[in-house]
Coordinates of C-alpha atoms in Angstrom, one line a residue:
Chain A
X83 CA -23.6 24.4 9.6
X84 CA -19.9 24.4 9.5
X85 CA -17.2 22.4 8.3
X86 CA -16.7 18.7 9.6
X87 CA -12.6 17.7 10.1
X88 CA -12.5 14.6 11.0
X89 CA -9.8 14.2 13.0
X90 CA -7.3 11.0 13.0
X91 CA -7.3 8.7 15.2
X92 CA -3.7 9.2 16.8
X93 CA -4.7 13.3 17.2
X94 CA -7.6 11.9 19.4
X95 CA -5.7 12.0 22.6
X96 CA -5.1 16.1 21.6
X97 CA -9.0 16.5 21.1
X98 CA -10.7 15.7 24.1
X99 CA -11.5 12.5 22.3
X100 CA -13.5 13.8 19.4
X101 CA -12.9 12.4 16.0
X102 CA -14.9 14.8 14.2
X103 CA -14.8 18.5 15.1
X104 CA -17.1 21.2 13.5
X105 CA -15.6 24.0 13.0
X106 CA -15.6 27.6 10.6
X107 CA -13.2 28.6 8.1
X108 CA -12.9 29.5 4.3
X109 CA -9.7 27.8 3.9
X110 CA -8.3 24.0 5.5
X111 CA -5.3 25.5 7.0
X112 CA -8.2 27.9 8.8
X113 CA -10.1 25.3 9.7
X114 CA -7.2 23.3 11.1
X115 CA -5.7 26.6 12.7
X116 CA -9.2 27.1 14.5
X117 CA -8.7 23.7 16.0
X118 CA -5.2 24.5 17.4
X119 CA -6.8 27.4 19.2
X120 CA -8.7 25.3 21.0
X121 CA -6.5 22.4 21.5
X122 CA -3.1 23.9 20.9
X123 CA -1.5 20.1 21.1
X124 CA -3.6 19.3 18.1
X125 CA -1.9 21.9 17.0
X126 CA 1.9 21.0 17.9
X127 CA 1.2 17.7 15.9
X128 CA -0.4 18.9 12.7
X129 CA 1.6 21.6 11.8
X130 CA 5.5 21.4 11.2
X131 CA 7.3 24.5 11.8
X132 CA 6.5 28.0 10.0
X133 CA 3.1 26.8 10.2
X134 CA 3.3 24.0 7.1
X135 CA 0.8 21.1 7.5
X136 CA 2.9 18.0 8.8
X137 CA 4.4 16.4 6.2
X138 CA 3.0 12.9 7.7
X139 CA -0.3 13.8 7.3
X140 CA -2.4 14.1 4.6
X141 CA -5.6 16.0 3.9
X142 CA -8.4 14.8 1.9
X143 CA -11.5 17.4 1.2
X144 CA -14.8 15.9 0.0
X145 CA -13.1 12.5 -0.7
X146 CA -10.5 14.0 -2.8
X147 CA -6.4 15.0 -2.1
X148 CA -6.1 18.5 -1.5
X149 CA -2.6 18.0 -2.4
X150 CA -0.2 19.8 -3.2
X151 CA -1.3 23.0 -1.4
X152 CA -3.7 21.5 1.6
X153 CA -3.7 24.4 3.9
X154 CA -4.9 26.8 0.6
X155 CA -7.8 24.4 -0.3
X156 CA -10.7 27.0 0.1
X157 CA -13.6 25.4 1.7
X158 CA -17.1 26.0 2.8
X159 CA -19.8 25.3 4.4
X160 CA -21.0 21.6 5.1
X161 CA -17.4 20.0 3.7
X162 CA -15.7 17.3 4.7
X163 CA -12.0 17.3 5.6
X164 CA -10.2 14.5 6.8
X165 CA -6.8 13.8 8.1
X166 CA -5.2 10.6 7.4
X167 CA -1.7 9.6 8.3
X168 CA 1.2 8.2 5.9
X169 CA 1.7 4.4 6.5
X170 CA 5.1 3.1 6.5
X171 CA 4.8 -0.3 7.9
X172 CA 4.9 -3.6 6.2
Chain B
X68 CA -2.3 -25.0 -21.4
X69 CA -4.3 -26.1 -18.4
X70 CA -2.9 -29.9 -17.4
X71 CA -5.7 -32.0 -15.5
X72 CA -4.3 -31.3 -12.4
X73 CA -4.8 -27.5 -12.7
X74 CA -8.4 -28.4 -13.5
X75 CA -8.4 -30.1 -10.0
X76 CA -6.3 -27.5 -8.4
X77 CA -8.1 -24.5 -9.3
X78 CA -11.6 -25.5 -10.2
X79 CA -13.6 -23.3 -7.7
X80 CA -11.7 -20.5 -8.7
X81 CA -12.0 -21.4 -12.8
X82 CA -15.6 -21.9 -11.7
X83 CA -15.9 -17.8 -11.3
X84 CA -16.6 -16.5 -15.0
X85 CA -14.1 -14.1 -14.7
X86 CA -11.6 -16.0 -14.2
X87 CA -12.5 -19.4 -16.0
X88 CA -9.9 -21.2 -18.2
X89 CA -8.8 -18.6 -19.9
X90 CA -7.5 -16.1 -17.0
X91 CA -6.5 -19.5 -15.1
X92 CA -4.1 -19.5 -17.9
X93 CA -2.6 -16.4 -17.6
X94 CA -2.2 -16.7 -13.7
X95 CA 0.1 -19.7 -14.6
X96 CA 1.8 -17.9 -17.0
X97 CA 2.7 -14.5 -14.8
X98 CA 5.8 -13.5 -13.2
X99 CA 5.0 -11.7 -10.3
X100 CA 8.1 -9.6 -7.8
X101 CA 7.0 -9.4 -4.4
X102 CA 9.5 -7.1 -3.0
X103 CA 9.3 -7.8 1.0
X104 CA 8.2 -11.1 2.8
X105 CA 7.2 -9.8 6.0
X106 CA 4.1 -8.4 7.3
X107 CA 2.5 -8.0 4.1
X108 CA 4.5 -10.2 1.7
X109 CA 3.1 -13.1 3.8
X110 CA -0.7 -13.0 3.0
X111 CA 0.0 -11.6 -0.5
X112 CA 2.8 -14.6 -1.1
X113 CA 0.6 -17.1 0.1
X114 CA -2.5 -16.2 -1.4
X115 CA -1.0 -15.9 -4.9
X116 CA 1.0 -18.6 -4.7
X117 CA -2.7 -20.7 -4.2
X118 CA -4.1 -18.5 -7.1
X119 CA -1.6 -20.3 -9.4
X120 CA 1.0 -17.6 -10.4
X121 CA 3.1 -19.4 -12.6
X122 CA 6.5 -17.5 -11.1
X123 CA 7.1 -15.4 -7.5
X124 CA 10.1 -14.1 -7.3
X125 CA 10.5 -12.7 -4.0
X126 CA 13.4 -10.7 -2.7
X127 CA 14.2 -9.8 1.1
X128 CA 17.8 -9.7 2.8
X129 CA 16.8 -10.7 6.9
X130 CA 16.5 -13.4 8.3
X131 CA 13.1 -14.2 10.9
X132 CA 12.9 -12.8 14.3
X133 CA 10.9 -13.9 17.2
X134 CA 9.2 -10.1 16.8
X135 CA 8.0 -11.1 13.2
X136 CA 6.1 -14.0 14.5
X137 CA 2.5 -11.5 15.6
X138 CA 2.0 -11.0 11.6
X139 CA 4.4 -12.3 9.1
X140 CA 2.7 -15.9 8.9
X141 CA 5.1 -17.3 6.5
X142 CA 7.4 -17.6 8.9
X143 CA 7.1 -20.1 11.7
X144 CA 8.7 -20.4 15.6
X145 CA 11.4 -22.9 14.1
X146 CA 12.4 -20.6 11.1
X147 CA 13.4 -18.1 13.6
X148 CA 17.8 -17.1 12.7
X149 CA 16.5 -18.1 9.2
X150 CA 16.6 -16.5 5.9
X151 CA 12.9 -15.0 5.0
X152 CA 13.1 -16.2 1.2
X153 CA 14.2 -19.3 2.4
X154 CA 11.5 -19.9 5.2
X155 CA 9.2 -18.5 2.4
X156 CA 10.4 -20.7 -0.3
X157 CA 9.7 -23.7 2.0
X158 CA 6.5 -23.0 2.7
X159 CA 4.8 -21.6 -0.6
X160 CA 6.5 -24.7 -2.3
X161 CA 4.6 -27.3 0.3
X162 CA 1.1 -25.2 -0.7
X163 CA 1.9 -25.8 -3.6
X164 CA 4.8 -27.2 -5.6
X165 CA 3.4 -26.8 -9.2
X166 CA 4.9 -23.1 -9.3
X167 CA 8.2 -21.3 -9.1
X168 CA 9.5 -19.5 -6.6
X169 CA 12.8 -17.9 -7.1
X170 CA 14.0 -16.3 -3.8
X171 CA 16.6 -13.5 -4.2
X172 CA 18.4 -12.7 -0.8
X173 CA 19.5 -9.0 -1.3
X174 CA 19.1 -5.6 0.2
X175 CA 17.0 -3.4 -2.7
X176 CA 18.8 -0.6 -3.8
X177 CA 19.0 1.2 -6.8
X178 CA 21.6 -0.4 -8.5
X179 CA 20.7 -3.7 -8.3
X180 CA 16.6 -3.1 -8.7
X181 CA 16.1 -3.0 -12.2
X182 CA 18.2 -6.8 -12.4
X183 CA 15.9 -7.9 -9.6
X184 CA 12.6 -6.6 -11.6
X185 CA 13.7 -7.9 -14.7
X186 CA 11.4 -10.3 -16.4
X187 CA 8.2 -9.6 -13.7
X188 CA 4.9 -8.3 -15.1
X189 CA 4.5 -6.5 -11.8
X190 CA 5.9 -5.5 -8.5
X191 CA 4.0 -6.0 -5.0
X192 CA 5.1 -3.3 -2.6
X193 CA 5.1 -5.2 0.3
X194 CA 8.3 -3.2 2.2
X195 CA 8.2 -1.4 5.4
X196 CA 9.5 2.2 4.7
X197 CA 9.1 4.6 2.0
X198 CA 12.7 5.0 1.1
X199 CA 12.6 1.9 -0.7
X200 CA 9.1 2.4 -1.6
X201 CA 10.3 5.0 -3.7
X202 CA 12.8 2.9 -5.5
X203 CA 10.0 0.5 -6.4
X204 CA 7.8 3.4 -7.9
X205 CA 10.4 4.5 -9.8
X206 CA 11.6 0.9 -11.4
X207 CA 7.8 0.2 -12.1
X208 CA 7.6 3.5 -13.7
X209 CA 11.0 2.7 -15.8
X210 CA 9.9 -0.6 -16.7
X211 CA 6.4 0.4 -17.5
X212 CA 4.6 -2.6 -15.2
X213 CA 2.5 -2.3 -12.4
X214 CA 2.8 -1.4 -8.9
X215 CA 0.5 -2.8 -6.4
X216 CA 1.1 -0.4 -2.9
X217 CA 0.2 -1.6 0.2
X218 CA 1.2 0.2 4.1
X219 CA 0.2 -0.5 7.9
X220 CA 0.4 0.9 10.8
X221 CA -1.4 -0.2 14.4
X222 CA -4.7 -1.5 13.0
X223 CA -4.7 0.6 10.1
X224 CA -4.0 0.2 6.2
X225 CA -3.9 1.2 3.1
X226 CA -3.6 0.1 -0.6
X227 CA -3.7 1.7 -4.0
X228 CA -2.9 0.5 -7.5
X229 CA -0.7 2.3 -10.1
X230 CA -0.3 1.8 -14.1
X231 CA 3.0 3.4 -14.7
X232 CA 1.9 7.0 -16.9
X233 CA -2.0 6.4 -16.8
X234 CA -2.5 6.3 -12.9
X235 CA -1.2 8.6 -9.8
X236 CA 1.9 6.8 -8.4
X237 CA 3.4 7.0 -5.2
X238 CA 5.8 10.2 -5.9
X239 CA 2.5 12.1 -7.3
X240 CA 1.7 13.1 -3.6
X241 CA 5.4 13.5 -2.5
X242 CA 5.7 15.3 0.0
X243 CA 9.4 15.1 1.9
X244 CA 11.1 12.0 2.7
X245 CA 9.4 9.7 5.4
X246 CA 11.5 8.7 8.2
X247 CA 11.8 5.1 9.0
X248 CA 10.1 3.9 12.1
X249 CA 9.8 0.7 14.0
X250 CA 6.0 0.6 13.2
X251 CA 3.6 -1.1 15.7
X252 CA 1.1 -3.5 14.1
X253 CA -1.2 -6.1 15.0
X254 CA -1.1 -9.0 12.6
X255 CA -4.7 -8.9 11.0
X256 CA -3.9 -5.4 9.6
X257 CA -1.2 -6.7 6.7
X258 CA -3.7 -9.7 6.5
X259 CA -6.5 -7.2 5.3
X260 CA -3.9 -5.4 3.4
X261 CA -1.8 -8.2 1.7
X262 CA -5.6 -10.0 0.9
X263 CA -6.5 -6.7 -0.7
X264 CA -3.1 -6.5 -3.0
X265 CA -3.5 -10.3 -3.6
X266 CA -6.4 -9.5 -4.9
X267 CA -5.6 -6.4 -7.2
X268 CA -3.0 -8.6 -8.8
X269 CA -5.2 -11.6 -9.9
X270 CA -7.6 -9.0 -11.1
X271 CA -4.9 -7.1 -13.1
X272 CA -3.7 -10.4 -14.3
X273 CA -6.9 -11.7 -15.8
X274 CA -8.0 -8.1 -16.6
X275 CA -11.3 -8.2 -14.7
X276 CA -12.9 -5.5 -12.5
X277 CA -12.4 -2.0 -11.4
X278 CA -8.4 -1.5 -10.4
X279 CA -7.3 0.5 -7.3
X280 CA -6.3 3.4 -9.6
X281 CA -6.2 7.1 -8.9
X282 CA -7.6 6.1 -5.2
X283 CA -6.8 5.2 -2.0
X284 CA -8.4 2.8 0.1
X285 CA -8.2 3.3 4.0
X286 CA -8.7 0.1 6.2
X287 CA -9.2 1.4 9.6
X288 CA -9.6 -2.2 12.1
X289 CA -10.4 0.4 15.3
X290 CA -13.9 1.7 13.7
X291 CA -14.1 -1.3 11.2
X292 CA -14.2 1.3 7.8
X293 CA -12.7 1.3 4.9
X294 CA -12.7 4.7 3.1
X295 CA -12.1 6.1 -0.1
X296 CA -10.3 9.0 -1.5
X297 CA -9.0 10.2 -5.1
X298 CA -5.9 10.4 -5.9
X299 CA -4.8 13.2 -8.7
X300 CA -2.1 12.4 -11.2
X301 CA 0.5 15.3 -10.7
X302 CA 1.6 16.4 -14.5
X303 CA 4.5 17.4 -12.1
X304 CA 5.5 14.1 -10.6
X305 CA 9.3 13.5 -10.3
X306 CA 8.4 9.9 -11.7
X307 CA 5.5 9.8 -13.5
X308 CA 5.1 13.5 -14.9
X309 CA 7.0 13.1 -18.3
X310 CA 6.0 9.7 -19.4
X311 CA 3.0 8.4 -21.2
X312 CA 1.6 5.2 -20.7
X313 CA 0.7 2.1 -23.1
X314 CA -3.1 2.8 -24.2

């Protein structure tokens, strides 16, 4: 049992259309880093450069922020990370 | 005090016991700031403005374009070249003319905000980008009065409620300025959103119910979900870290 990311929906067309990804990893940024191996344009999109997590996105763990440092958040085995995006519309 | 025609006007909603008389009262009395009447300021505007708030003061500087038409439903085919508080105005006072709307036609910035908020028990973030967002969180946090957030984008939303000093506000997650964007969205998404704030603010108003505080709900119109997530109070926050809030 690994760790579930659920993936937004605009990263979708990066994943080969899966929304939630299992995957290993002791930390978020691991997890989402473990992703980008596999689909490096996932990749490209969630991280900014120097590897920092996009500042559009956000990351909730086990329905709770994982703000302020997301890609630290340690992690185990059968958590839930999602990725949502910041809204701006109106 | 209720007249007769308030009895009339709002009877299935006095009928909840929630609400009744007594919070029908303090509806009429409220002076509510509805920052934005577009996409969301549309729904939330209209379905206050049937609620009975006794005063909407809403502020936007543009005038209605044809590409507003797909969501911002206050505004109609013939209003198009016209100012949005007026178009707005119009309408709200045909549903119904027994409150006040004061339209303010000006740009928000931050030297004119804390005139426009001045006098409102709350503001309804209703804009489309985060810079003035941010100008909103900060004047509810100065003035100590609610804000009631609400975003969109495609067929997705989101809305959270903050008490100035006891709940997370918007700068609590800050994480670098937000560029603006010419977002795409289908109308029903601010309809879901604006409903949701609507509804936050009657419930703030006659101080029923669980509030939106220190969470985040996620409308998501693709999968049909709505999701949940807490939101932490940052002891940091630019805004919100060195202020207390009224107990």
């Amino acid at each position: 049992m690994g760790i579930k990311v659920h993936v937004h929906q605009s990263h979708v067309q990066y994943t080969n259309g899966e929304r939630i990804i299992e995957v290993e990893g002791h930390t978020v940024g691991a997890c989402l880093k473990n992703i980008a191996v596999k689909y490096p344009e996932f990749g490209k999109q969630i991280f900014e450069k120097q590897g920092k997590l996009n500042h559009l996105f956000e990351i909730y763990v086990n329905g709770e922020s994982a703000y302020p440092k997301e890609l630290e958040k340690e992690i185990k085995d059968g958590d839930d990370v999602y990725i949502t995006r910041l809204l701006s519309g109106g | 005090m209720l007249t007769k025609r308030d009895r009339n006007l709002y009877d299935r909603q006095i009928m909840i016991p929630e609400i009744g008389e007594k919070g029908q009262e303090r509806l009429n009395q409220a002076k509510v700031l509805i920052a934005g009447v577009g996409g969301l300021g549309s729904p939330t505007a209209f379905y206050l403005a049937a609620a009975g708030i006794g005063t909407i003061r809403l502020v936007d500087y543009d005038v209605v374009d044809i590409s507003n038409l797909n969501r911002q439903i206050l505004h109609w085919d013939g209003d198009i070249g016209r100012e949005k508080v007026d178009s707005a105005l119009e309408k709200l006072s045909r549903l119904n003319p027994s409150i006040n709307i004061e339209p303010v036609r000006e740009k928000i910035r931050e030297d004119n905000l804390s005139r426009i908020v001045e006098g409102c028990n709350l503001i309804v973030d209703a804009m489309d980008n985060f810079n003035v967002r941010y100008l909103l969180n900060r004047s509810a946090v100065d003035h100590q009065i609610p804000l009631f957030h609400g975003a969109v984008r495609g067929f997705e939303g989101r809305a959270m409620t903050i008490l100035p000093g006891q709940t997370a506000c918007l700068m609590c997650m800050y994480r670098g300025p937000v560029p603006e964007e010419k977002s795409p969205v289908i109308g029903v998404t601010p309809a879901v959103i604006g409903a949701i704030q609507a509804t936050e603010v009657i419930k703030f108003l006659t101080g029923v119910g669980q509030l939106l505080t220190n969470r985040i709900l996620l409308f998501d119109g693709i999968d049909m979900t709505f999701k949940e997530f807490r939101i932490n109070r940052n002891p940091h926050c630019m805004h919100c870290g060195n202020i207390k809030g009224k107990e």
